[in-house]
């Protein structure tokens, strides 16, 4: 019997086993149907921009969110600030009709390949970032390999959160993000009737008197001068104080005490140098200071 006749009489005789190909095709079809459903719902119920902005403003009036809505770090002599991943998630939730998340595409020996994305289902605007995460963590300048699956997952999620934040902020209009940040500032400043500068000064004095933490140690922790502290920095400083007060951590967990010692020693030497009289000896120079002669008895 020819191969064609045999295949006609028994269609399954020459079918190659598909294996994972069938499962991949079924998974791809299911994901495609889910995407179509999301797009259909987004087109059927488009966002109301005024209601979305109102929901974002209301969310930013919560002190718990406002206190974690910003990040800050120093880049050289410049302080860099921006919306945190927590604020970005709230923006995405209340803006509506967004599909966003982090996916681990592949896990190889010693590294993972992941993707962060944010897709506006209404306007078809999409931000996507593919990145590689090494299975290591830094501890005191050394790189320690990660073997526990939970540690690897947390490492990928931590690195992916920054990419996800960038994707969300790249899709949501910038003026909406600025409005949310300003509302968070108003929320934090409205909790006290004292100026920010006075509250920062009081916090620095409290750390000095209660825990022996100097201003230099706090500035070393934050990476920039206390004169540039914002409402968000003050909230972080308050959280550190509460953690130490409740016994959840100790001063050494947050601050490097050697910073204060070294700077205090330098200040002491400067003060000593200023208070000690300076004597300059010039060789072969005439002595301009008259020497007092003893009085001779009168004859």
Short mmCIF file of C-alpha atoms in Angstrom, two decimals, residues 8-278:
data_model
loop_
_atom_site.label_atom_id
_atom_site.label_comp_id
_atom_site.label_asym_id
_atom_site.label_seq_id
_atom_site.Cartn_x
_atom_site.Cartn_y
_atom_site.Cartn_z
CA UNK A 8 -6.08 8.27 3.49
CA UNK A 9 -7.36 5.09 5.15
CA UNK A 10 -5.76 5.96 8.50
CA UNK A 11 -5.32 9.76 8.83
CA UNK A 12 -3.55 9.49 12.19
CA UNK A 13 -0.92 7.07 11.00
CA UNK A 14 1.53 9.69 9.77
CA UNK A 15 0.74 12.51 12.15
CA UNK A 16 3.85 13.56 14.01
CA UNK A 17 3.44 13.90 17.78
CA UNK A 18 3.03 17.53 18.62
CA UNK A 19 3.87 17.29 22.33
CA UNK A 20 4.53 20.72 23.81
CA UNK A 21 3.59 22.39 20.53
CA UNK A 22 -0.09 21.64 21.08
CA UNK A 23 0.06 22.97 24.64
CA UNK A 24 1.89 26.10 23.50
CA UNK A 25 -0.66 26.69 20.76
CA UNK A 26 -3.56 26.21 23.16
CA UNK A 27 -1.96 28.58 25.68
CA UNK A 28 -1.32 31.16 22.96
CA UNK A 29 -4.94 30.93 21.78
CA UNK A 30 -6.23 31.34 25.33
CA UNK A 31 -4.04 34.40 25.92
CA UNK A 32 -5.20 35.90 22.61
CA UNK A 33 -8.84 35.46 23.60
CA UNK A 34 -8.15 37.07 26.97
CA UNK A 35 -6.53 40.06 25.28
CA UNK A 36 -9.46 40.39 22.90
CA UNK A 37 -11.81 40.35 25.87
CA UNK A 38 -9.82 43.07 27.65
CA UNK A 39 -9.79 45.27 24.55
CA UNK A 40 -13.53 44.75 24.08
CA UNK A 41 -14.27 45.76 27.67
CA UNK A 42 -11.98 48.80 27.40
CA UNK A 43 -13.72 49.97 24.23
CA UNK A 44 -17.15 49.29 25.71
CA UNK A 45 -16.43 51.13 28.97
CA UNK A 46 -13.87 53.88 28.21
CA UNK A 47 -12.34 55.77 31.10
CA UNK A 48 -13.85 58.97 32.36
CA UNK A 49 -10.83 61.27 32.69
CA UNK A 50 -12.41 63.54 35.28
CA UNK A 51 -13.48 60.64 37.50
CA UNK A 52 -10.05 59.00 37.12
CA UNK A 53 -8.26 62.18 38.23
CA UNK A 54 -10.68 62.55 41.15
CA UNK A 55 -9.99 58.97 42.28
CA UNK A 56 -6.24 59.58 42.07
CA UNK A 57 -6.54 62.78 44.13
CA UNK A 58 -8.63 61.02 46.77
CA UNK A 59 -6.10 58.19 47.01
CA UNK A 60 -3.22 60.66 47.42
CA UNK A 61 -5.01 62.25 50.38
CA UNK A 62 -4.27 59.15 52.44
CA UNK A 63 -1.22 59.81 54.65
CA UNK A 64 -0.08 56.19 54.38
CA UNK A 65 0.23 56.47 50.60
CA UNK A 66 1.60 60.01 50.63
CA UNK A 67 4.43 58.98 52.93
CA UNK A 68 5.65 56.30 50.49
CA UNK A 69 4.85 58.08 47.24
CA UNK A 70 8.34 59.38 46.45
CA UNK A 71 11.91 58.11 46.29
CA UNK A 72 15.06 60.19 46.54
CA UNK A 73 18.78 59.58 46.10
CA UNK A 74 21.87 61.59 45.31
CA UNK A 75 23.63 61.62 41.97
CA UNK A 76 26.85 63.50 42.52
CA UNK A 77 25.90 66.87 43.95
CA UNK A 78 22.29 66.61 42.69
CA UNK A 79 19.30 65.22 44.53
CA UNK A 80 17.08 63.02 42.33
CA UNK A 81 13.40 62.56 43.21
CA UNK A 82 10.57 60.70 41.53
CA UNK A 83 7.32 58.83 41.97
CA UNK A 84 7.74 55.49 43.75
CA UNK A 85 6.40 52.16 42.55
CA UNK A 86 3.64 52.39 45.17
CA UNK A 87 2.37 55.66 43.70
CA UNK A 88 2.71 54.26 40.16
CA UNK A 89 0.55 51.26 41.09
CA UNK A 90 -2.14 53.52 42.55
CA UNK A 91 -2.07 55.65 39.40
CA UNK A 92 -2.51 52.58 37.22
CA UNK A 93 -5.33 51.19 39.36
CA UNK A 94 -7.33 54.41 39.28
CA UNK A 95 -6.51 55.45 35.70
CA UNK A 96 -8.20 52.30 34.48
CA UNK A 97 -8.10 50.09 31.36
CA UNK A 98 -4.39 49.33 31.77
CA UNK A 99 -2.74 45.94 31.54
CA UNK A 100 0.57 45.88 33.39
CA UNK A 101 2.83 43.50 35.24
CA UNK A 102 6.13 41.59 35.36
CA UNK A 103 6.76 38.29 33.59
CA UNK A 104 9.74 35.97 33.94
CA UNK A 105 10.45 34.85 30.38
CA UNK A 106 13.32 32.47 31.03
CA UNK A 107 15.40 31.25 33.95
CA UNK A 108 18.92 30.14 33.13
CA UNK A 109 21.85 29.10 35.27
CA UNK A 110 22.73 32.13 37.38
CA UNK A 111 20.30 34.60 35.77
CA UNK A 112 16.71 35.25 34.73
CA UNK A 113 15.28 37.08 31.74
CA UNK A 114 12.15 39.06 32.63
CA UNK A 115 9.82 41.59 31.08
CA UNK A 116 7.95 44.55 32.57
CA UNK A 117 5.13 46.05 30.56
CA UNK A 118 2.22 48.47 30.68
CA UNK A 119 -0.41 48.60 27.92
CA UNK A 120 -3.19 51.17 27.57
CA UNK A 121 -6.02 49.07 26.11
CA UNK A 122 -7.92 52.14 24.91
CA UNK A 123 -5.20 54.03 23.05
CA UNK A 124 -2.98 51.01 22.24
CA UNK A 125 0.03 52.78 23.81
CA UNK A 126 2.47 50.24 25.20
CA UNK A 127 5.69 50.42 27.19
CA UNK A 128 7.81 47.29 27.52
CA UNK A 129 11.25 46.60 29.00
CA UNK A 130 13.10 43.28 28.78
CA UNK A 131 15.97 42.90 31.25
CA UNK A 132 18.31 40.32 32.76
CA UNK A 133 18.62 39.74 36.50
CA UNK A 134 21.69 38.04 37.94
CA UNK A 135 20.99 35.59 40.76
CA UNK A 136 23.24 37.39 43.22
CA UNK A 137 22.87 39.89 46.02
CA UNK A 138 25.34 42.43 47.27
CA UNK A 139 26.46 42.28 50.90
CA UNK A 140 29.24 44.59 52.14
CA UNK A 141 30.79 44.87 48.72
CA UNK A 142 30.66 41.14 47.99
CA UNK A 143 28.35 39.33 45.54
CA UNK A 144 26.66 36.29 47.08
CA UNK A 145 25.01 33.76 44.71
CA UNK A 146 21.31 33.00 45.29
CA UNK A 147 20.14 29.37 45.32
CA UNK A 148 16.81 29.49 47.14
CA UNK A 149 13.91 29.88 44.65
CA UNK A 150 12.24 32.36 46.98
CA UNK A 151 15.35 34.57 47.07
CA UNK A 152 15.54 34.43 43.27
CA UNK A 153 11.88 35.36 42.95
CA UNK A 154 12.26 38.32 45.30
CA UNK A 155 15.36 39.49 43.41
CA UNK A 156 13.52 39.41 40.08
CA UNK A 157 10.48 41.14 41.58
CA UNK A 158 12.66 43.87 43.12
CA UNK A 159 14.49 44.62 39.87
CA UNK A 160 11.27 44.36 37.91
CA UNK A 161 9.47 46.88 40.12
CA UNK A 162 11.70 49.72 38.90
CA UNK A 163 11.11 48.78 35.26
CA UNK A 164 7.38 48.45 35.88
CA UNK A 165 7.29 51.91 37.44
CA UNK A 166 9.00 53.36 34.37
CA UNK A 167 6.51 51.61 32.08
CA UNK A 168 3.47 52.86 33.99
CA UNK A 169 4.76 56.42 34.18
CA UNK A 170 5.52 56.25 30.46
CA UNK A 171 1.88 55.49 29.64
CA UNK A 172 0.00 57.74 32.08
CA UNK A 173 0.13 61.45 31.11
CA UNK A 174 2.84 63.43 32.88
CA UNK A 175 0.49 66.15 34.14
CA UNK A 176 -1.57 63.50 35.96
CA UNK A 177 1.59 62.20 37.65
CA UNK A 178 2.60 65.74 38.69
CA UNK A 179 -0.89 66.35 40.07
CA UNK A 180 -0.64 63.20 42.19
CA UNK A 181 2.81 64.16 43.54
CA UNK A 182 1.61 67.65 44.44
CA UNK A 183 -1.42 66.23 46.24
CA UNK A 184 0.87 63.93 48.25
CA UNK A 185 2.97 66.95 49.25
CA UNK A 186 -0.15 68.81 50.38
CA UNK A 187 -1.28 65.78 52.37
CA UNK A 188 2.02 65.52 54.25
CA UNK A 189 2.37 69.26 54.86
CA UNK A 190 -1.22 69.48 56.13
CA UNK A 191 -0.49 67.18 59.06
CA UNK A 192 1.37 69.92 60.94
CA UNK A 193 1.05 73.65 61.33
CA UNK A 194 4.83 74.12 61.64
CA UNK A 195 7.08 74.95 58.68
CA UNK A 196 9.05 72.10 57.14
CA UNK A 197 12.40 73.60 58.11
CA UNK A 198 11.39 73.78 61.77
CA UNK A 199 10.15 70.18 61.77
CA UNK A 200 13.36 68.92 60.18
CA UNK A 201 15.42 70.82 62.75
CA UNK A 202 13.34 69.31 65.55
CA UNK A 203 13.82 65.80 64.17
CA UNK A 204 17.60 66.28 63.96
CA UNK A 205 17.71 67.55 67.54
CA UNK A 206 15.62 64.59 68.72
CA UNK A 207 17.99 62.07 67.12
CA UNK A 208 20.98 63.84 68.65
CA UNK A 209 19.57 63.98 72.18
CA UNK A 210 17.82 60.61 72.26
CA UNK A 211 20.10 58.32 70.25
CA UNK A 212 23.35 60.24 69.81
CA UNK A 213 22.85 60.38 66.04
CA UNK A 214 24.41 63.50 64.57
CA UNK A 215 23.27 65.47 61.57
CA UNK A 216 26.31 64.24 59.64
CA UNK A 217 25.27 60.63 60.22
CA UNK A 218 21.74 61.33 58.99
CA UNK A 219 23.02 63.13 55.91
CA UNK A 220 25.33 60.20 55.20
CA UNK A 221 22.33 57.86 55.42
CA UNK A 222 20.20 59.89 52.98
CA UNK A 223 23.07 60.91 50.72
CA UNK A 224 22.39 64.64 50.64
CA UNK A 225 22.31 67.67 52.91
CA UNK A 226 19.55 68.11 55.48
CA UNK A 227 18.87 71.56 54.04
CA UNK A 228 17.34 69.85 50.97
CA UNK A 229 15.08 67.48 52.95
CA UNK A 230 11.49 67.29 51.71
CA UNK A 231 8.27 66.13 53.33
CA UNK A 232 8.98 62.62 52.09
CA UNK A 233 12.44 62.58 53.68
CA UNK A 234 10.95 63.67 56.97
CA UNK A 235 8.46 60.81 56.81
CA UNK A 236 11.30 58.32 56.24
CA UNK A 237 13.20 59.79 59.18
CA UNK A 238 10.09 59.44 61.34
CA UNK A 239 9.70 55.80 60.30
CA UNK A 240 13.32 55.12 61.28
CA UNK A 241 12.73 56.75 64.66
CA UNK A 242 9.60 54.64 65.25
CA UNK A 243 11.46 51.46 64.28
CA UNK A 244 14.24 52.20 66.78
CA UNK A 245 11.77 53.29 69.46
CA UNK A 246 9.70 50.10 69.14
CA UNK A 247 12.80 47.91 69.32
CA UNK A 248 12.42 46.58 65.78
CA UNK A 249 15.91 47.81 64.90
CA UNK A 250 18.90 49.53 66.44
CA UNK A 251 20.78 52.69 65.57
CA UNK A 252 23.60 50.75 63.89
CA UNK A 253 21.12 49.25 61.43
CA UNK A 254 20.47 52.70 59.96
CA UNK A 255 23.47 54.92 60.66
CA UNK A 256 27.23 54.65 60.51
CA UNK A 257 28.54 55.93 63.82
CA UNK A 258 32.08 56.20 62.48
CA UNK A 259 30.92 59.10 60.31
CA UNK A 260 30.05 61.14 63.36
CA UNK A 261 33.29 60.23 65.16
CA UNK A 262 35.53 61.14 62.27
CA UNK A 263 33.81 64.44 61.63
CA UNK A 264 33.66 65.29 65.32
CA UNK A 265 37.42 64.67 65.60
CA UNK A 266 38.08 66.92 62.62
CA UNK A 267 35.93 69.66 64.10
CA UNK A 268 37.76 69.34 67.41
CA UNK A 269 41.13 69.68 65.74
CA UNK A 270 39.98 72.75 63.84
CA UNK A 271 38.71 74.33 67.04
CA UNK A 272 41.95 73.52 68.85
CA UNK A 273 43.99 74.98 66.02
CA UNK A 274 41.96 78.18 66.13
CA UNK A 275 42.21 78.64 69.91
CA UNK A 276 45.92 77.90 70.34
CA UNK A 277 48.24 80.93 69.91
CA UNK A 278 50.31 80.83 66.80
#
